[in-house]
Amino acid sequence: MSILRLAWNDGSFIREGIYEAFIDQVYVDKAVRVGNNLCDQVVVIYKVAVGQGVRSIRERYFLPYYPSSRFAAVLNSLYGYLPEQLDTSELLDCECFIRICHKPLPSGKTWCYVDEVLPIAEPH
């Protein structure tokens, strides 16, 4: 059984900048077509505090998980190290800051994406 959630999207993008966020969902998409290739991807859905509300942004990270991958950079920001093995459910509710960027696509549309994940600073 799968749980489906109604997606409320008014068509507007989250503005570029750094936002407080937490990880709401993590799952693996198998055999995703990217160009002429098939690859596995980790999909992370971040919930972002925007103004008085909360919005979602989905980011995809290519697998395999290796030390110089974008996904490894996310884990290093969240944990301060790279785990040898990871149960993705451990990422749920992790708090962080994310940098949102926009990139124009050749189609004329705009891609709103998570450029960087930053750790929540520990109080001194």
CSV table of N, CA and C in Angstrom, one decimal:
chain,number,residue,atom,x,y,z
A,1,MET,N,0.8,-1.2,0.0
A,1,MET,CA,0.0,0.0,0.0
A,1,MET,C,0.9,1.2,0.0
A,2,SER,N,0.5,2.3,-0.7
A,2,SER,CA,1.2,3.5,-0.7
A,2,SER,C,0.3,4.6,-0.1
A,3,ILE,N,0.9,5.6,0.5
A,3,ILE,CA,0.2,6.7,1.0
A,3,ILE,C,0.4,7.9,0.1
A,4,LEU,N,-0.6,8.5,-0.5
A,4,LEU,CA,-0.5,9.6,-1.3
A,4,LEU,C,-1.0,10.9,-0.6
A,5,ARG,N,-0.2,11.9,-0.8
A,5,ARG,CA,-0.6,13.2,-0.2
A,5,ARG,C,-1.0,14.2,-1.3
A,6,LEU,N,-2.0,15.0,-1.0
A,6,LEU,CA,-2.4,16.0,-1.9
A,6,LEU,C,-1.3,17.1,-2.0
A,7,ALA,N,-0.9,17.4,-3.2
A,7,ALA,CA,0.2,18.4,-3.3
A,7,ALA,C,-0.5,19.8,-3.6
A,8,TRP,N,-0.3,20.7,-2.8
A,8,TRP,CA,-0.8,22.1,-3.0
A,8,TRP,C,0.3,22.9,-3.6
A,9,ASN,N,0.2,23.3,-4.8
A,9,ASN,CA,1.2,24.1,-5.5
A,9,ASN,C,0.5,25.2,-6.3
A,10,ASP,N,0.7,26.4,-5.9
A,10,ASP,CA,0.1,27.5,-6.5
A,10,ASP,C,0.9,28.0,-7.8
A,11,GLY,N,1.9,27.2,-8.1
A,11,GLY,CA,2.7,27.5,-9.3
A,11,GLY,C,3.9,28.5,-9.0
A,12,SER,N,4.0,29.0,-7.8
A,12,SER,CA,5.1,29.9,-7.5
A,12,SER,C,6.3,29.1,-6.9
A,13,PHE,N,7.4,29.7,-7.1
A,13,PHE,CA,8.6,29.0,-6.6
A,13,PHE,C,9.0,29.6,-5.2
A,14,ILE,N,9.8,28.8,-4.5
A,14,ILE,CA,10.4,29.4,-3.3
A,14,ILE,C,11.5,30.3,-3.8
A,15,ARG,N,11.5,31.5,-3.2
A,15,ARG,CA,12.6,32.5,-3.7
A,15,ARG,C,14.0,32.0,-3.3
A,16,GLU,N,14.9,32.4,-4.1
A,16,GLU,CA,16.3,32.0,-3.8
A,16,GLU,C,16.7,32.6,-2.5
A,17,GLY,N,17.5,31.8,-1.8
A,17,GLY,CA,18.0,32.2,-0.5
A,17,GLY,C,18.3,31.0,0.4
A,18,ILE,N,18.6,31.3,1.7
A,18,ILE,CA,18.8,30.2,2.7
A,18,ILE,C,17.6,30.1,3.6
A,19,TYR,N,17.1,28.9,3.8
A,19,TYR,CA,15.9,28.7,4.6
A,19,TYR,C,16.1,27.6,5.7
A,20,GLU,N,15.5,27.7,6.8
A,20,GLU,CA,15.4,26.7,7.8
A,20,GLU,C,14.5,25.6,7.2
A,21,ALA,N,14.9,24.3,7.4
A,21,ALA,CA,14.1,23.2,6.8
A,21,ALA,C,14.3,22.0,7.7
A,22,PHE,N,13.5,20.9,7.4
A,22,PHE,CA,13.7,19.6,7.9
A,22,PHE,C,13.3,18.6,6.8
A,23,ILE,N,13.9,17.4,7.0
A,23,ILE,CA,13.6,16.3,6.0
A,23,ILE,C,12.3,15.6,6.4
A,24,ASP,N,11.4,15.7,5.4
A,24,ASP,CA,10.1,15.1,5.6
A,24,ASP,C,9.9,13.7,5.1
A,25,GLN,N,10.6,13.4,3.9
A,25,GLN,CA,10.5,12.1,3.3
A,25,GLN,C,11.8,11.8,2.6
A,26,VAL,N,12.2,10.5,2.6
A,26,VAL,CA,13.3,10.0,1.9
A,26,VAL,C,12.9,8.7,1.2
A,27,TYR,N,13.2,8.5,0.0
A,27,TYR,CA,12.9,7.2,-0.7
A,27,TYR,C,13.9,7.1,-1.9
A,28,VAL,N,14.0,5.9,-2.4
A,28,VAL,CA,14.8,5.6,-3.5
A,28,VAL,C,14.0,5.3,-4.7
A,29,ASP,N,14.2,6.0,-5.8
A,29,ASP,CA,13.6,5.7,-7.1
A,29,ASP,C,14.6,4.9,-7.9
A,30,LYS,N,14.1,3.7,-8.3
A,30,LYS,CA,14.9,2.8,-9.1
A,30,LYS,C,14.7,3.0,-10.6
A,31,ALA,N,15.8,2.8,-11.3
A,31,ALA,CA,15.8,2.8,-12.8
A,31,ALA,C,15.1,4.1,-13.4
A,32,VAL,N,15.5,5.2,-12.9
A,32,VAL,CA,15.0,6.5,-13.5
A,32,VAL,C,15.7,6.8,-14.8
A,33,ARG,N,15.0,7.2,-15.8
A,33,ARG,CA,15.6,7.5,-17.1
A,33,ARG,C,16.1,8.9,-17.0
A,34,VAL,N,17.5,9.1,-17.2
A,34,VAL,CA,18.1,10.4,-17.3
A,34,VAL,C,18.9,10.4,-18.6
A,35,GLY,N,18.3,11.1,-19.6
A,35,GLY,CA,18.9,11.1,-20.9
A,35,GLY,C,18.7,9.7,-21.5
A,36,ASN,N,19.7,9.0,-21.9
A,36,ASN,CA,19.7,7.7,-22.5
A,36,ASN,C,20.0,6.6,-21.5
A,37,ASN,N,20.2,7.0,-20.2
A,37,ASN,CA,20.6,6.1,-19.2
A,37,ASN,C,19.6,5.8,-18.1
A,38,LEU,N,19.7,4.7,-17.4
A,38,LEU,CA,18.8,4.5,-16.3
A,38,LEU,C,19.7,4.5,-15.0
A,39,CYS,N,19.2,5.2,-14.0
A,39,CYS,CA,20.0,5.2,-12.8
A,39,CYS,C,19.0,5.2,-11.6
A,40,ASP,N,19.6,4.9,-10.4
A,40,ASP,CA,18.9,5.0,-9.2
A,40,ASP,C,19.1,6.3,-8.5
A,41,GLN,N,18.1,6.8,-7.8
A,41,GLN,CA,18.2,8.1,-7.2
A,41,GLN,C,17.6,8.1,-5.8
A,42,VAL,N,18.3,8.8,-4.9
A,42,VAL,CA,17.7,9.1,-3.6
A,42,VAL,C,16.9,10.4,-3.7
A,43,VAL,N,15.6,10.3,-3.3
A,43,VAL,CA,14.8,11.5,-3.4
A,43,VAL,C,14.6,12.0,-1.9
A,44,VAL,N,14.9,13.2,-1.7
A,44,VAL,CA,14.7,13.8,-0.4
A,44,VAL,C,13.7,15.0,-0.5
A,45,ILE,N,12.7,14.9,0.3
A,45,ILE,CA,11.7,16.0,0.3
A,45,ILE,C,11.9,16.8,1.6
A,46,TYR,N,12.3,18.1,1.4
A,46,TYR,CA,12.5,19.0,2.5
A,46,TYR,C,11.3,19.8,2.7
A,47,LYS,N,10.9,20.1,4.0
A,47,LYS,CA,9.9,21.0,4.3
A,47,LYS,C,10.6,22.3,4.7
A,48,VAL,N,10.2,23.4,4.1
A,48,VAL,CA,10.9,24.7,4.3
A,48,VAL,C,9.9,25.7,4.9
A,49,ALA,N,10.5,26.4,5.9
A,49,ALA,CA,9.7,27.5,6.5
A,49,ALA,C,9.8,28.7,5.6
A,50,VAL,N,8.7,29.2,5.0
A,50,VAL,CA,8.7,30.3,4.1
A,50,VAL,C,7.6,31.3,4.6
A,51,GLY,N,8.1,32.4,5.1
A,51,GLY,CA,7.1,33.4,5.7
A,51,GLY,C,6.4,32.7,6.8
A,52,GLN,N,5.1,32.8,6.8
A,52,GLN,CA,4.3,32.2,7.9
A,52,GLN,C,3.9,30.7,7.6
A,53,GLY,N,4.3,30.2,6.4
A,53,GLY,CA,3.9,28.9,6.0
A,53,GLY,C,5.0,27.9,5.9
A,54,VAL,N,4.7,26.7,5.4
A,54,VAL,CA,5.7,25.6,5.2
A,54,VAL,C,5.5,25.1,3.8
A,55,ARG,N,6.5,25.1,3.0
A,55,ARG,CA,6.5,24.6,1.6
A,55,ARG,C,7.4,23.3,1.5
A,56,SER,N,7.2,22.6,0.5
A,56,SER,CA,8.0,21.4,0.2
A,56,SER,C,8.8,21.6,-1.0
A,57,ILE,N,10.0,21.1,-1.0
A,57,ILE,CA,10.9,21.0,-2.2
A,57,ILE,C,11.6,19.7,-2.3
A,58,ARG,N,11.5,19.1,-3.5
A,58,ARG,CA,12.1,17.8,-3.7
A,58,ARG,C,13.4,17.9,-4.4
A,59,GLU,N,14.4,17.1,-3.9
A,59,GLU,CA,15.7,17.1,-4.5
A,59,GLU,C,16.1,15.7,-4.8
A,60,ARG,N,16.7,15.4,-5.9
A,60,ARG,CA,17.1,14.0,-6.3
A,60,ARG,C,18.6,14.0,-6.3
A,61,TYR,N,19.2,12.9,-5.7
A,61,TYR,CA,20.6,12.7,-5.7
A,61,TYR,C,20.9,11.4,-6.3
A,62,PHE,N,21.8,11.4,-7.3
A,62,PHE,CA,22.2,10.1,-8.0
A,62,PHE,C,22.9,9.1,-7.0
A,63,LEU,N,22.6,7.9,-7.2
A,63,LEU,CA,23.3,6.8,-6.6
A,63,LEU,C,24.3,6.2,-7.6
A,64,PRO,N,25.4,5.6,-7.2
A,64,PRO,CA,25.7,5.1,-5.9
A,64,PRO,C,26.2,6.2,-5.0
A,65,TYR,N,26.1,5.9,-3.7
A,65,TYR,CA,26.6,6.8,-2.6
A,65,TYR,C,28.1,6.6,-2.5
A,66,TYR,N,28.8,7.7,-2.9
A,66,TYR,CA,30.3,7.6,-2.8
A,66,TYR,C,30.8,8.9,-2.2
A,67,PRO,N,32.0,9.0,-1.7
A,67,PRO,CA,32.5,10.2,-0.9
A,67,PRO,C,32.4,11.5,-1.6
A,68,SER,N,32.5,11.6,-2.9
A,68,SER,CA,32.4,12.9,-3.6
A,68,SER,C,31.1,13.2,-4.2
A,69,SER,N,30.1,12.4,-3.9
A,69,SER,CA,28.7,12.6,-4.4
A,69,SER,C,28.0,13.8,-3.7
A,70,ARG,N,27.0,14.3,-4.4
A,70,ARG,CA,26.2,15.4,-3.8
A,70,ARG,C,25.5,14.9,-2.5
A,71,PHE,N,25.0,13.6,-2.6
A,71,PHE,CA,24.3,13.1,-1.4
A,71,PHE,C,25.3,12.9,-0.2
A,72,ALA,N,26.5,12.6,-0.5
A,72,ALA,CA,27.6,12.5,0.6
A,72,ALA,C,27.7,13.9,1.2
A,73,ALA,N,27.7,15.0,0.4
A,73,ALA,CA,27.8,16.3,0.9
A,73,ALA,C,26.7,16.7,1.9
A,74,VAL,N,25.5,16.2,1.5
A,74,VAL,CA,24.3,16.4,2.4
A,74,VAL,C,24.5,15.7,3.7
A,75,LEU,N,24.9,14.4,3.7
A,75,LEU,CA,25.1,13.6,4.9
A,75,LEU,C,26.3,14.2,5.7
A,76,ASN,N,27.3,14.7,5.1
A,76,ASN,CA,28.4,15.3,5.9
A,76,ASN,C,27.9,16.6,6.6
A,77,SER,N,27.0,17.4,5.9
A,77,SER,CA,26.5,18.6,6.6
A,77,SER,C,25.6,18.2,7.8
A,78,LEU,N,24.8,17.1,7.6
A,78,LEU,CA,23.9,16.7,8.7
A,78,LEU,C,24.6,16.1,9.8
A,79,TYR,N,25.5,15.2,9.5
A,79,TYR,CA,26.2,14.4,10.6
A,79,TYR,C,27.6,14.9,11.0
A,80,GLY,N,28.2,15.6,10.1
A,80,GLY,CA,29.6,16.0,10.4
A,80,GLY,C,30.6,14.9,10.0
A,81,TYR,N,30.1,13.9,9.4
A,81,TYR,CA,31.0,12.8,8.9
A,81,TYR,C,30.2,12.0,7.9
A,82,LEU,N,30.8,11.0,7.2
A,82,LEU,CA,30.1,10.2,6.2
A,82,LEU,C,29.9,8.8,6.8
A,83,PRO,N,28.7,8.4,7.0
A,83,PRO,CA,28.4,7.1,7.6
A,83,PRO,C,28.8,6.0,6.5
A,84,GLU,N,29.4,4.9,7.0
A,84,GLU,CA,29.7,3.8,6.1
A,84,GLU,C,28.4,3.1,5.6
A,85,GLN,N,27.4,3.2,6.4
A,85,GLN,CA,26.1,2.6,6.0
A,85,GLN,C,25.0,3.5,6.5
A,86,LEU,N,23.9,3.6,5.8
A,86,LEU,CA,22.9,4.5,6.2
A,86,LEU,C,21.5,3.9,6.0
A,87,ASP,N,20.7,4.0,7.1
A,87,ASP,CA,19.3,3.7,7.0
A,87,ASP,C,18.6,5.0,6.7
A,88,THR,N,18.0,5.2,5.5
A,88,THR,CA,17.5,6.5,5.1
A,88,THR,C,16.4,7.0,6.1
A,89,SER,N,15.7,6.1,6.8
A,89,SER,CA,14.7,6.5,7.8
A,89,SER,C,15.3,7.4,8.9
A,90,GLU,N,16.7,7.2,9.1
A,90,GLU,CA,17.3,8.1,10.2
A,90,GLU,C,17.4,9.5,9.8
A,91,LEU,N,17.2,9.8,8.5
A,91,LEU,CA,17.2,11.2,8.0
A,91,LEU,C,15.9,12.0,8.3
A,92,LEU,N,14.8,11.2,8.5
A,92,LEU,CA,13.6,11.9,8.7
A,92,LEU,C,13.6,12.8,9.9
A,93,ASP,N,13.1,14.0,9.8
A,93,ASP,CA,13.0,15.0,10.8
A,93,ASP,C,14.3,15.7,11.1
A,94,CYS,N,15.4,15.4,10.3
A,94,CYS,CA,16.7,16.1,10.5
A,94,CYS,C,16.5,17.5,10.2
A,95,GLU,N,16.9,18.4,11.0
A,95,GLU,CA,16.8,19.8,10.8
A,95,GLU,C,18.1,20.3,10.1
A,96,CYS,N,18.0,21.3,9.2
A,96,CYS,CA,19.1,21.9,8.5
A,96,CYS,C,18.7,23.2,7.9
A,97,PHE,N,19.7,23.8,7.3
A,97,PHE,CA,19.4,25.0,6.4
A,97,PHE,C,19.6,24.5,5.0
A,98,ILE,N,18.8,25.0,4.1
A,98,ILE,CA,19.1,24.7,2.7
A,98,ILE,C,19.2,26.0,1.9
A,99,ARG,N,20.0,26.0,0.9
A,99,ARG,CA,20.2,27.1,-0.1
A,99,ARG,C,19.4,26.8,-1.3
A,100,ILE,N,18.3,27.6,-1.6
A,100,ILE,CA,17.5,27.4,-2.8
A,100,ILE,C,18.1,28.3,-3.9
A,101,CYS,N,18.2,27.7,-5.1
A,101,CYS,CA,18.6,28.4,-6.3
A,101,CYS,C,17.7,28.1,-7.4
A,102,HIS,N,17.7,29.0,-8.4
A,102,HIS,CA,16.9,28.9,-9.6
A,102,HIS,C,17.8,28.8,-10.8
A,103,LYS,N,17.4,28.0,-11.8
A,103,LYS,CA,18.2,27.8,-13.0
A,103,LYS,C,17.2,27.8,-14.2
A,104,PRO,N,17.5,28.7,-15.1
A,104,PRO,CA,16.6,28.6,-16.3
A,104,PRO,C,17.0,27.3,-17.2
A,105,LEU,N,15.9,26.7,-17.6
A,105,LEU,CA,16.1,25.5,-18.5
A,105,LEU,C,16.0,25.8,-20.0
A,106,PRO,N,16.6,25.0,-20.8
A,106,PRO,CA,16.5,25.3,-22.3
A,106,PRO,C,15.0,25.4,-22.8
A,107,SER,N,14.1,24.8,-22.1
A,107,SER,CA,12.7,24.8,-22.4
A,107,SER,C,12.0,26.1,-22.1
A,108,GLY,N,12.8,27.0,-21.4
A,108,GLY,CA,12.2,28.3,-21.0
A,108,GLY,C,11.6,28.2,-19.6
A,109,LYS,N,11.5,27.0,-19.0
A,109,LYS,CA,11.0,26.9,-17.6
A,109,LYS,C,12.1,27.2,-16.6
A,110,THR,N,11.8,27.3,-15.4
A,110,THR,CA,12.7,27.5,-14.3
A,110,THR,C,12.8,26.3,-13.4
A,111,TRP,N,14.0,25.9,-13.1
A,111,TRP,CA,14.2,24.8,-12.2
A,111,TRP,C,14.5,25.4,-10.8
A,112,CYS,N,13.7,25.1,-9.8
A,112,CYS,CA,14.0,25.5,-8.4
A,112,CYS,C,14.6,24.3,-7.7
A,113,TYR,N,15.8,24.4,-7.1
A,113,TYR,CA,16.5,23.3,-6.6
A,113,TYR,C,17.2,23.6,-5.3
A,114,VAL,N,17.6,22.5,-4.6
A,114,VAL,CA,18.4,22.7,-3.4
A,114,VAL,C,19.8,22.6,-3.8
A,115,ASP,N,20.5,23.7,-3.7
A,115,ASP,CA,21.9,23.8,-4.1
A,115,ASP,C,22.9,23.3,-3.1
A,116,GLU,N,22.5,23.5,-1.8
A,116,GLU,CA,23.4,23.1,-0.7
A,116,GLU,C,22.6,22.9,0.6
A,117,VAL,N,23.0,22.0,1.4
A,117,VAL,CA,22.5,21.7,2.7
A,117,VAL,C,23.5,22.1,3.7
A,118,LEU,N,23.1,22.9,4.6
A,118,LEU,CA,24.0,23.5,5.7
A,118,LEU,C,23.5,23.0,7.0
A,119,PRO,N,24.5,22.7,7.9
A,119,PRO,CA,24.1,22.2,9.2
A,119,PRO,C,23.4,23.3,10.1
A,120,ILE,N,22.6,22.9,11.0
A,120,ILE,CA,22.1,23.8,12.1
A,120,ILE,C,23.3,24.0,13.0
A,121,ALA,N,23.6,25.2,13.3
A,121,ALA,CA,24.8,25.5,14.2
A,121,ALA,C,24.4,25.1,15.6
A,122,GLU,N,25.4,24.5,16.2
A,122,GLU,CA,25.2,24.1,17.6
A,122,GLU,C,25.4,25.3,18.5
A,123,PRO,N,24.5,25.5,19.5
A,123,PRO,CA,24.7,26.6,20.4
A,123,PRO,C,26.0,26.5,21.2
A,124,HIS,N,26.7,27.6,21.5
A,124,HIS,CA,28.0,27.6,22.2
A,124,HIS,C,27.7,27.7,23.7
